Coordinates of C-alpha atoms in Angstrom, one line a residue:
Chain A
R11 CA 98.1 111.4 85.5
L12 CA 96.3 109.3 88.1
T13 CA 95.0 110.0 91.6
Q14 CA 93.8 107.6 94.2
V15 CA 90.9 108.7 96.4
R16 CA 93.1 108.6 99.5
W17 CA 96.1 110.6 98.8
S18 CA 98.3 112.8 101.1
R19 CA 100.5 115.8 100.6
Y20 CA 103.5 113.7 101.6
N21 CA 105.4 111.5 99.2
P22 CA 104.5 107.8 99.9
S23 CA 108.1 107.2 100.9
F24 CA 107.7 109.3 104.1
I25 CA 107.5 107.4 107.4
E26 CA 105.5 108.1 110.6
P27 CA 107.5 109.9 113.3
E28 CA 108.4 108.1 116.6
V29 CA 108.3 110.2 119.7
N30 CA 109.9 107.8 122.2
K31 CA 112.6 109.4 124.5
E32 CA 113.7 106.0 125.8
L33 CA 115.1 104.9 122.5
Q34 CA 117.2 108.0 122.4
Q35 CA 118.8 107.3 125.8
K36 CA 119.9 103.7 125.1
P37 CA 123.6 103.6 124.2
W38 CA 124.6 102.2 120.8
E39 CA 126.0 98.8 122.0
E40 CA 122.9 97.8 124.0
L41 CA 120.7 97.9 120.9
S42 CA 119.9 94.5 119.4
E43 CA 120.8 93.6 115.8
E44 CA 117.3 94.1 114.5
E45 CA 117.0 97.6 116.1
K46 CA 120.4 98.6 114.7
Q47 CA 119.2 97.6 111.2
K48 CA 116.0 99.5 111.7
M49 CA 117.9 102.6 112.8
E50 CA 120.2 102.5 109.8
L51 CA 117.2 102.1 107.5
K52 CA 115.5 105.1 109.2
A53 CA 118.6 107.3 108.7
V54 CA 118.0 107.2 105.0
Q55 CA 114.3 107.6 104.8
P56 CA 112.5 111.0 105.1
I57 CA 110.0 111.3 108.0
K58 CA 106.7 113.2 108.2
A59 CA 106.2 116.1 110.6
A60 CA 104.7 115.3 114.1
P61 CA 101.0 116.2 114.3
P62 CA 100.0 118.9 116.9
S63 CA 98.3 116.3 119.2
L64 CA 101.5 114.3 119.6
S65 CA 104.1 115.3 122.1
S66 CA 106.9 113.6 124.0
S67 CA 105.8 114.9 127.4
V68 CA 104.6 112.5 130.1
F69 CA 101.1 113.9 129.9
S70 CA 100.3 113.1 126.3
D71 CA 98.8 109.7 125.8
P72 CA 97.9 108.4 122.3
M73 CA 94.7 106.6 123.5
I74 CA 93.5 109.6 125.4
S75 CA 94.1 111.9 122.4
K76 CA 92.2 109.5 120.1
F77 CA 89.3 109.5 122.6
T78 CA 89.3 113.3 122.8
N79 CA 89.2 113.5 119.0
M80 CA 86.3 111.1 118.9
M81 CA 84.4 113.2 121.5
M82 CA 85.1 116.4 119.5
K83 CA 82.2 118.1 117.7
D84 CA 82.6 120.6 114.9
G85 CA 86.3 120.8 115.4
N86 CA 86.1 122.2 118.9
K87 CA 89.2 120.6 120.3
V88 CA 89.4 123.1 123.3
L89 CA 86.0 122.0 124.6
A90 CA 86.7 118.3 124.1
R91 CA 90.0 118.5 125.8
S92 CA 88.5 120.4 128.8
L93 CA 85.8 117.8 129.1
M94 CA 88.4 115.0 129.1
A95 CA 90.4 116.8 131.8
Q96 CA 87.3 117.3 133.9
T97 CA 86.4 113.6 133.5
L98 CA 89.8 112.5 134.7
E99 CA 89.5 114.9 137.6
T100 CA 86.1 113.5 138.7
I101 CA 87.4 110.0 138.5
K102 CA 90.3 110.9 140.7
R103 CA 88.0 112.6 143.2
K104 CA 85.6 109.7 143.4
Q105 CA 88.4 107.2 143.9
L106 CA 90.0 109.4 146.6
E107 CA 86.6 109.6 148.4
K108 CA 86.4 105.8 148.3
Y109 CA 90.0 105.5 149.4
H110 CA 89.5 107.7 152.5
K111 CA 86.3 105.9 153.6
A112 CA 87.6 102.4 153.1
P113 CA 89.2 100.3 156.0
E114 CA 92.9 99.6 156.1
E115 CA 93.0 96.3 154.3
E116 CA 91.1 97.5 151.2
K117 CA 93.1 100.7 150.8
E118 CA 95.7 99.0 148.7
K119 CA 93.2 97.5 146.3
I120 CA 91.6 100.8 145.3
E121 CA 93.1 102.2 142.1
C122 CA 93.6 106.0 142.2
N123 CA 95.4 106.7 138.9
P124 CA 92.8 107.9 136.4
Y125 CA 94.9 106.9 133.4
V126 CA 95.2 103.3 134.6
I127 CA 91.4 103.2 135.2
F128 CA 90.8 104.6 131.7
H129 CA 93.0 102.1 130.0
Q130 CA 91.6 99.1 132.0
A131 CA 88.0 100.2 131.4
L132 CA 88.7 100.4 127.6
K133 CA 90.3 97.0 127.6
N134 CA 87.3 95.6 129.5
C135 CA 84.9 97.1 126.9
Q136 CA 86.7 95.7 123.8
P137 CA 84.7 92.9 122.1
V138 CA 86.8 89.9 121.0
I139 CA 84.7 88.9 118.1
G140 CA 82.3 90.9 115.8
L141 CA 79.6 90.3 113.3
S142 CA 80.0 91.1 109.6
S143 CA 77.2 90.9 107.0
I144 CA 77.9 88.6 104.1
T145 CA 75.5 88.1 101.2
R146 CA 75.2 84.6 99.9
G147 CA 72.5 83.5 97.4
G148 CA 70.3 86.5 98.0
K149 CA 70.2 86.3 101.8
T150 CA 72.4 88.4 104.1
Y151 CA 73.9 86.5 107.0
Q152 CA 75.5 87.9 110.1
V153 CA 78.8 86.0 110.2
P154 CA 81.0 86.0 113.4
V155 CA 84.4 87.4 112.4
P156 CA 87.6 88.1 114.5
L157 CA 88.2 91.8 114.9
K158 CA 91.5 93.7 114.4
D159 CA 93.0 95.7 117.3
N160 CA 92.2 99.0 115.8
R161 CA 88.6 98.0 115.2
K162 CA 88.2 96.7 118.8
R163 CA 89.5 100.0 120.3
F164 CA 87.3 102.0 118.0
L165 CA 84.2 100.1 118.9
A166 CA 84.9 100.4 122.7
M167 CA 85.4 104.1 122.4
K168 CA 82.3 104.6 120.2
W169 CA 80.1 102.6 122.5
L170 CA 81.3 104.7 125.5
I171 CA 80.6 108.0 123.8
T172 CA 77.2 107.1 122.4
E173 CA 76.2 105.6 125.7
C174 CA 77.1 108.8 127.5
R175 CA 75.5 111.1 125.0
E176 CA 72.1 109.4 124.9
N177 CA 71.3 107.5 128.1
K178 CA 71.6 110.3 130.6
H179 CA 69.4 112.8 132.4
R180 CA 69.1 116.2 130.7
R181 CA 70.9 118.0 133.6
T182 CA 73.9 115.7 134.1
M183 CA 77.2 117.0 132.6
M184 CA 79.3 114.9 130.3
P185 CA 82.3 114.5 132.6
E186 CA 80.2 113.2 135.4
K187 CA 78.4 110.6 133.2
L188 CA 81.6 109.6 131.5
S189 CA 83.4 109.1 134.8
Q190 CA 80.5 107.0 136.1
E191 CA 80.6 104.8 133.0
L192 CA 84.4 104.4 133.1
L193 CA 84.3 103.3 136.8
Q194 CA 81.5 100.8 136.0
A195 CA 83.5 99.4 133.0
F196 CA 86.6 99.2 135.2
N197 CA 84.6 96.9 137.6
N198 CA 83.1 94.9 134.7
E199 CA 79.6 96.2 135.2
G200 CA 77.4 98.7 133.4
P201 CA 75.6 99.1 130.1
I202 CA 78.7 99.0 127.9
I203 CA 79.9 95.7 129.2
K204 CA 76.4 94.4 128.7
K205 CA 76.5 95.5 125.1
K206 CA 79.7 93.7 124.6
H207 CA 78.3 90.5 126.1
V208 CA 75.2 90.8 123.9
L209 CA 77.5 91.0 120.8
H210 CA 79.4 87.9 122.0
K211 CA 76.2 86.0 122.5
M212 CA 75.0 86.9 119.0
A213 CA 78.3 85.8 117.6
E214 CA 78.0 82.5 119.5
A215 CA 74.4 82.1 118.2
N216 CA 75.5 82.6 114.6
R217 CA 78.3 80.2 115.0
A218 CA 76.9 78.0 112.2
Y219 CA 77.6 80.6 109.6
A220 CA 81.3 80.9 110.6
H221 CA 82.4 78.9 107.6
Y222 CA 81.0 81.6 105.2
R223 CA 84.1 83.7 106.1
W224 CA 86.8 83.5 103.5
W225 CA 89.6 85.7 105.1
Chain B
T24 CA 89.0 109.4 86.4
L25 CA 92.3 109.5 88.4
R26 CA 95.0 112.2 88.7
L27 CA 98.5 112.0 90.1
I28 CA 99.4 114.8 92.5
Y29 CA 103.0 114.1 93.6
T30 CA 105.4 113.3 90.8
T31 CA 109.2 113.2 90.6
T32 CA 111.1 114.5 87.6
A33 CA 112.3 111.0 86.9
V34 CA 108.8 110.0 85.9
Q35 CA 108.5 112.8 83.5
R36 CA 111.6 112.0 81.5
K37 CA 110.9 110.1 78.3
N38 CA 113.0 107.1 77.5
V39 CA 113.8 107.8 73.8
G40 CA 116.3 105.0 73.5
A41 CA 113.7 102.3 73.9
S42 CA 111.1 103.8 71.6
G43 CA 112.1 102.4 68.2
P44 CA 114.8 101.5 65.7
E45 CA 117.5 104.1 65.3
K46 CA 116.8 107.4 63.7
Y47 CA 120.4 108.5 63.4
T48 CA 123.0 106.4 61.7
E49 CA 126.4 105.8 63.2
E50 CA 128.2 107.7 60.5
F51 CA 125.9 110.7 61.1
I52 CA 126.8 110.8 64.8
K53 CA 130.6 110.4 64.0
K54 CA 130.3 113.4 61.6
Q55 CA 128.5 115.4 64.3
I56 CA 131.3 114.6 66.7
E57 CA 134.0 115.8 64.2
E58 CA 132.1 119.0 63.5
F59 CA 131.7 119.6 67.2
N60 CA 135.5 119.3 67.8
L61 CA 136.3 121.5 64.9
G62 CA 133.8 124.1 66.1
K63 CA 135.3 123.9 69.6
R64 CA 138.7 124.7 68.2
H65 CA 137.3 127.6 66.2
L66 CA 135.6 129.0 69.3
A67 CA 138.8 128.7 71.3
N68 CA 140.6 130.7 68.6
M69 CA 137.9 133.3 68.5
M70 CA 137.9 133.8 72.3
G71 CA 141.7 133.9 72.4
E72 CA 142.1 130.7 74.5
D73 CA 144.2 127.6 74.1
P74 CA 142.3 125.1 71.8
E75 CA 143.8 122.0 73.6
T76 CA 142.5 122.9 77.1
F77 CA 139.1 124.3 76.2
T78 CA 136.5 122.9 78.6
Q79 CA 132.7 122.7 78.3
E80 CA 132.3 125.6 80.7
G81 CA 134.4 127.7 78.4
I82 CA 132.1 126.7 75.4
D83 CA 129.0 127.7 77.4
R84 CA 130.5 131.1 78.3
A85 CA 131.6 131.7 74.7
I86 CA 128.2 130.9 73.3
A87 CA 126.5 133.1 75.9
Y88 CA 128.8 135.9 74.9
L89 CA 128.5 135.5 71.1
F90 CA 124.8 134.7 70.9
P91 CA 123.1 136.6 73.7
S92 CA 119.4 135.6 74.0
G93 CA 116.7 137.1 76.2
L94 CA 114.4 134.0 76.0
F95 CA 113.1 132.9 79.4
D96 CA 113.2 129.1 78.9
K97 CA 116.8 128.0 79.4
R98 CA 116.2 125.0 77.1
A99 CA 115.3 127.3 74.2
R100 CA 118.6 129.3 74.3
P101 CA 121.5 128.3 71.9
I102 CA 123.6 125.4 73.2
M103 CA 126.7 123.7 72.0
K104 CA 127.3 120.4 73.7
H105 CA 128.9 117.1 72.8
P106 CA 126.6 115.1 70.4
S107 CA 126.3 112.2 72.9
E108 CA 124.4 114.6 75.2
I109 CA 122.2 116.0 72.5
F110 CA 121.4 112.8 70.5
P111 CA 120.0 110.3 73.0
E112 CA 121.7 106.9 73.0
Q113 CA 119.8 104.5 70.7
R114 CA 119.9 100.9 69.8
K115 CA 121.9 100.3 66.7
I116 CA 120.5 98.1 63.9
Q117 CA 120.6 94.6 65.3
W118 CA 120.8 92.6 62.0
G119 CA 123.5 92.4 59.3
E120 CA 123.2 93.0 55.6
D121 CA 121.8 89.5 54.9
G122 CA 119.0 90.1 57.4
R123 CA 120.3 87.7 60.0
P124 CA 120.3 89.2 63.6
F125 CA 123.5 89.4 65.6
H126 CA 122.2 88.4 69.0
F127 CA 120.9 84.8 69.5
L128 CA 117.9 86.1 71.6
F129 CA 116.8 88.7 69.0
Y130 CA 113.5 86.9 68.2
T131 CA 112.3 87.0 71.9
G132 CA 111.7 90.7 71.5
K133 CA 113.5 91.8 74.6
Q134 CA 117.0 90.5 73.8
S135 CA 119.0 92.5 76.4
Y136 CA 116.6 91.8 79.2
Y137 CA 116.6 88.1 78.7
S138 CA 120.4 88.0 78.2
L139 CA 120.7 89.9 81.5
M140 CA 118.5 87.4 83.3
H141 CA 120.5 84.5 81.8
E142 CA 123.8 86.1 83.0
T143 CA 122.5 86.7 86.5
Y144 CA 121.1 83.2 86.8
E145 CA 124.5 81.9 85.7
K146 CA 126.2 83.8 88.5
F147 CA 123.6 82.4 90.9
L148 CA 124.4 78.8 89.9
N149 CA 128.1 79.5 90.1
V150 CA 127.7 80.7 93.7
Q151 CA 125.7 77.7 94.6
R152 CA 128.3 75.4 93.1
Y153 CA 131.0 77.2 95.1
Q154 CA 128.9 76.9 98.2
D155 CA 128.6 73.1 97.6
Q156 CA 132.3 72.8 97.1
L157 CA 133.0 74.5 100.4
A158 CA 130.4 72.4 102.2
A159 CA 132.1 69.3 100.9
Q160 CA 135.5 70.4 102.2
D161 CA 135.0 72.7 105.3
L162 CA 132.4 74.9 106.8
P163 CA 131.3 77.8 104.5
P164 CA 132.9 81.2 105.4
Q165 CA 130.7 83.8 107.1
K166 CA 129.7 86.5 104.6
E167 CA 130.2 90.1 105.8
K168 CA 126.8 91.7 105.8
K169 CA 126.7 94.6 103.4
N170 CA 125.0 97.8 104.6
L171 CA 121.6 97.5 102.9
A172 CA 120.5 100.9 104.2
G173 CA 122.9 103.0 102.3
S174 CA 122.1 101.7 98.8
R175 CA 119.0 101.1 96.7
W176 CA 118.3 99.0 93.7
L177 CA 118.0 100.6 90.2
T178 CA 114.6 101.9 89.4
K179 CA 112.6 100.6 86.5
I180 CA 113.4 103.7 84.4
E181 CA 117.1 103.5 85.1
L182 CA 117.2 99.8 84.1
E183 CA 115.3 100.7 80.9
E184 CA 118.0 103.3 80.1
M185 CA 120.7 100.8 80.8
L186 CA 119.2 98.2 78.6
L187 CA 117.8 100.5 75.9
E188 CA 114.7 98.5 75.9
K189 CA 111.1 98.8 77.3
L190 CA 110.4 96.6 80.3
S191 CA 107.1 95.7 82.0
D192 CA 106.6 96.0 85.8
D193 CA 106.5 92.2 86.0
D194 CA 109.9 91.8 84.3
Y195 CA 111.5 94.4 86.5
S196 CA 110.2 92.9 89.7
R197 CA 111.5 89.4 88.6
F198 CA 114.9 90.8 88.0
I199 CA 115.0 92.5 91.4
Q200 CA 113.8 89.3 93.1
L201 CA 116.6 87.4 91.4
L202 CA 119.2 90.0 92.5
Q203 CA 117.9 89.9 96.1
K204 CA 118.1 86.1 96.1
L205 CA 121.7 86.4 95.0
M206 CA 122.4 88.9 97.7
T207 CA 121.1 86.6 100.5
L208 CA 123.6 83.8 99.7
P209 CA 127.2 84.0 101.1
C210 CA 128.7 85.1 97.7
G211 CA 132.2 85.6 96.5
D212 CA 133.9 88.8 95.4
T213 CA 133.2 88.5 91.7
E214 CA 129.5 88.5 92.3
E215 CA 129.7 91.5 94.5
K216 CA 131.3 93.5 91.6
Y217 CA 128.5 92.3 89.3
I218 CA 125.8 93.3 91.8
E219 CA 127.3 96.7 92.4
K220 CA 126.5 97.7 88.8
F221 CA 122.8 97.5 89.8
L222 CA 123.1 99.4 93.1
R223 CA 122.8 103.2 93.6
E224 CA 123.9 105.0 96.7
V225 CA 121.3 106.7 98.9
P226 CA 122.8 109.6 101.0
A227 CA 121.7 109.8 104.6
Q228 CA 118.9 112.3 105.1
L229 CA 120.9 114.3 107.7
K230 CA 123.6 115.4 105.4
K231 CA 121.2 117.2 103.1
V232 CA 120.9 120.2 105.4
A233 CA 124.0 121.9 106.9
I234 CA 123.9 122.8 110.6
E235 CA 124.9 126.4 111.2
P236 CA 127.5 127.2 113.9
L237 CA 126.5 129.1 117.1
K238 CA 126.6 132.9 117.0
Y239 CA 127.7 135.0 120.0
D240 CA 125.8 138.0 121.4
E241 CA 127.4 141.3 122.7
R242 CA 127.0 140.0 126.2
G243 CA 128.8 136.8 125.3
V244 CA 125.7 134.6 125.4
A245 CA 125.5 132.0 122.6
F246 CA 122.3 132.2 120.5
S247 CA 121.0 130.8 117.2
T248 CA 118.0 131.6 114.9
G249 CA 115.6 129.4 113.2
E250 CA 112.7 129.9 110.8
G251 CA 109.6 127.9 110.6
A252 CA 106.2 127.9 108.8
R253 CA 103.0 125.9 109.0
K254 CA 99.9 126.5 106.7
T255 CA 100.0 130.3 106.4
A256 CA 101.9 131.2 109.6
R257 CA 105.5 132.3 109.4
A258 CA 107.7 132.4 112.5
T259 CA 111.3 133.2 113.5
A260 CA 112.8 132.1 116.8
V261 CA 116.0 133.2 118.5
V262 CA 117.1 130.7 121.2
Y263 CA 119.6 132.1 123.8
D264 CA 121.8 130.0 126.1
N265 CA 122.1 130.2 129.9
G266 CA 118.4 131.1 130.2
S267 CA 115.6 130.2 132.6
G268 CA 113.1 128.8 130.2
K269 CA 111.2 132.0 129.5
M270 CA 109.5 132.3 126.1
T271 CA 108.2 135.5 124.5
V272 CA 106.1 135.7 121.4
N273 CA 105.7 139.1 119.6
G274 CA 106.6 140.7 122.9
I275 CA 104.0 138.8 124.9
D276 CA 104.6 136.0 127.3
I277 CA 103.4 132.6 126.0
L278 CA 100.9 132.1 128.9
H279 CA 99.0 135.2 127.7
Y280 CA 99.5 134.6 123.9
F281 CA 98.6 130.9 123.9
P282 CA 95.8 130.4 126.4
V283 CA 95.3 126.8 125.2
L284 CA 97.3 124.0 126.8
Q285 CA 97.9 122.1 123.5
D286 CA 99.7 125.1 121.9
R287 CA 102.0 125.5 124.9
E288 CA 102.8 121.8 124.9
Q289 CA 103.8 122.1 121.2
L290 CA 106.1 125.1 121.9
L291 CA 107.9 123.1 124.7
F292 CA 108.0 119.9 122.7
P293 CA 111.5 120.3 121.2
F294 CA 113.0 121.4 124.6
Q295 CA 111.3 118.6 126.5
F296 CA 112.5 116.1 123.9
L297 CA 116.1 117.1 124.3
G298 CA 115.8 117.5 128.1
R299 CA 116.7 121.3 128.1
V300 CA 113.4 122.7 129.4
G301 CA 114.8 125.4 131.8
K302 CA 118.0 126.1 130.1
H303 CA 117.1 128.3 127.1
D304 CA 115.5 131.7 126.7
T305 CA 113.4 132.1 123.5
V306 CA 112.3 135.3 121.7
C307 CA 109.9 134.6 118.8
T308 CA 108.0 136.6 116.2
V309 CA 105.1 135.1 114.3
S310 CA 102.5 136.3 111.8
G311 CA 99.7 134.9 109.8
G312 CA 97.7 131.7 110.2
G313 CA 95.6 130.7 113.2
R314 CA 96.2 129.6 116.8
S315 CA 97.4 126.1 116.1
S316 CA 99.4 126.9 113.0
Q317 CA 101.3 129.6 114.7
A318 CA 102.2 127.2 117.5
G319 CA 103.4 124.6 114.9
A320 CA 105.5 127.3 113.1
I321 CA 107.2 128.3 116.3
R322 CA 107.8 124.7 117.2
L323 CA 109.6 124.1 113.8
A324 CA 111.6 127.4 114.2
S325 CA 112.8 126.6 117.7
A326 CA 113.7 123.0 116.7
K327 CA 115.8 124.3 113.8
A328 CA 117.5 126.8 116.1
L329 CA 118.3 124.1 118.7
R330 CA 120.2 122.1 116.1
S331 CA 123.3 124.2 116.6
F332 CA 123.3 123.6 120.3
V333 CA 123.1 119.8 120.1
T334 CA 125.3 116.8 118.9
E335 CA 124.6 115.2 115.5
K336 CA 123.1 112.1 117.1
E337 CA 120.5 114.1 118.9
V338 CA 119.7 116.0 115.7
E339 CA 119.1 112.6 114.0
F340 CA 116.7 111.7 116.9
M341 CA 114.9 115.0 116.5
R342 CA 114.5 114.3 112.8
Q343 CA 113.1 110.9 113.6
A344 CA 110.6 112.4 116.1
G345 CA 109.3 114.5 113.2
L346 CA 110.4 117.9 114.7
L347 CA 112.5 119.1 111.8
T348 CA 110.2 118.4 108.8
Y349 CA 108.1 121.1 107.3
D350 CA 104.4 120.1 107.4
P351 CA 103.1 120.3 103.8
R352 CA 99.5 119.9 104.7
V353 CA 97.4 122.8 103.6
K354 CA 93.7 123.4 103.1
E355 CA 92.5 121.5 100.1
R356 CA 90.8 123.6 97.4
K357 CA 87.1 123.4 96.7
K358 CA 86.3 121.7 93.4
P359 CA 83.5 122.7 91.0
G360 CA 80.5 120.4 91.0
Q361 CA 81.1 119.6 94.7
E362 CA 80.0 121.5 97.8
G363 CA 83.5 121.4 99.4
A364 CA 86.8 119.8 98.9
R365 CA 85.4 116.3 99.4
R366 CA 81.7 116.7 100.2
K367 CA 79.5 116.2 97.2
F368 CA 76.1 117.8 96.7
T369 CA 73.1 115.9 98.1
W370 CA 72.1 113.2 95.7
K371 CA 68.5 113.7 94.6
K372 CA 66.8 110.9 92.7
R373 CA 64.8 113.3 90.5

């Protein structure tokens, strides 16, 4: 009997659950052929249970829950979630301050929705190309490599969190520092955007080794 | 070293038919069948029933009465079944008295597999010729698309049992690829019958669990119960109709019992998914586990209870959202030689 290192309590035939209320409300005729086939296939396959962080309510966002999990230390989800909530609140407060102080013309341009700011900031932080170390003939070269979507999101979130944990004054709270960084990233300024540009420059500098990549 | 955790019973069955040349001769099996029939008639006479209409169930009852056994393993108790069920199907000897084999592909080693491949490819060529004929005359007719979701191909073990020969994974995949190629062409009726031999039906997942009807209270309010579990927590939920969305757990309101927002979100998940947030009253009891597993157990229990209030399509949507499956994830055990379930001891060079 053989095990792989990565195994799960579910049978491999089980499929990930989909918590999308809009699919439910579409009537049968409006679905395209592909979707109908997908639905029929799904009707025969068993589905895994939804994890506790997933919910169909308006307030749960997969990106935000991923970020909260990455911020979590020692399994303290309560603390991580409260920090996240406080961050979003501080972002909203800062934006509202700016909104009330700004003149009439600029009022429409100020974004007040913290979720939109969060998503946009993450998008701005994502690197397009990364470096991978490849060993050829004894020497290790840093080869520029296109990154997958998951990897980009992970790097953006990781940089945000490490930046907030290390480069701050001892007395500043995490939500304050995080909201500062997020607003800076939203406006394409700040240390994380700088880090992304540095990575892009390194990739450009090592362009000569690009042919070492075989995938 | 590697170890398989999740196995199905299909994997554990041995394919005796493919293992070697026959161990029982044909005459031996014929004799066994005659003896079985004689014994059946004797049994019927003994039990006082009609020998002509004596079924297998009757035989089982008679044997259980005449030879009572207290053994725990059912397979060790005395059985009397038709010899075709006891002696597994085996390949008969494939060569005649002079030593010359009957089948022309005997010396390939896998005669039935190769003959099957030849047959299937012949059908494939026939279909192509038919298509070409139609193309020469008129436009080819549109093939009605068969429902691919309700059927699955034969598994490797089932195919081995059908052919009474051992197959390799490569052989099996080649055969399935050929069948799929045949399916994609607009094929005629004959080919469909041939392909159906290799298809097995897969019942829809919904039909496996029956939905209970609604029960009615003394006051005339409809309610239904559901049970749920997660890790070590066990919960029962009673969902009443015409309510105002109140939820009580072990006699305490959910705001006090679950101070964390995530748990309350989980409790309301089934109701929010169906759009019935303020319409049902719930009374739950829960024991065991921790804060999150209790919430998960109540979520499963209330989702199961809501099945009786809702149409079949919505039940299917709930299942696809993952609300109705029992979560099998439990704490992994600690292994000897390691510090935890996965963490190894610190590696020291000396």
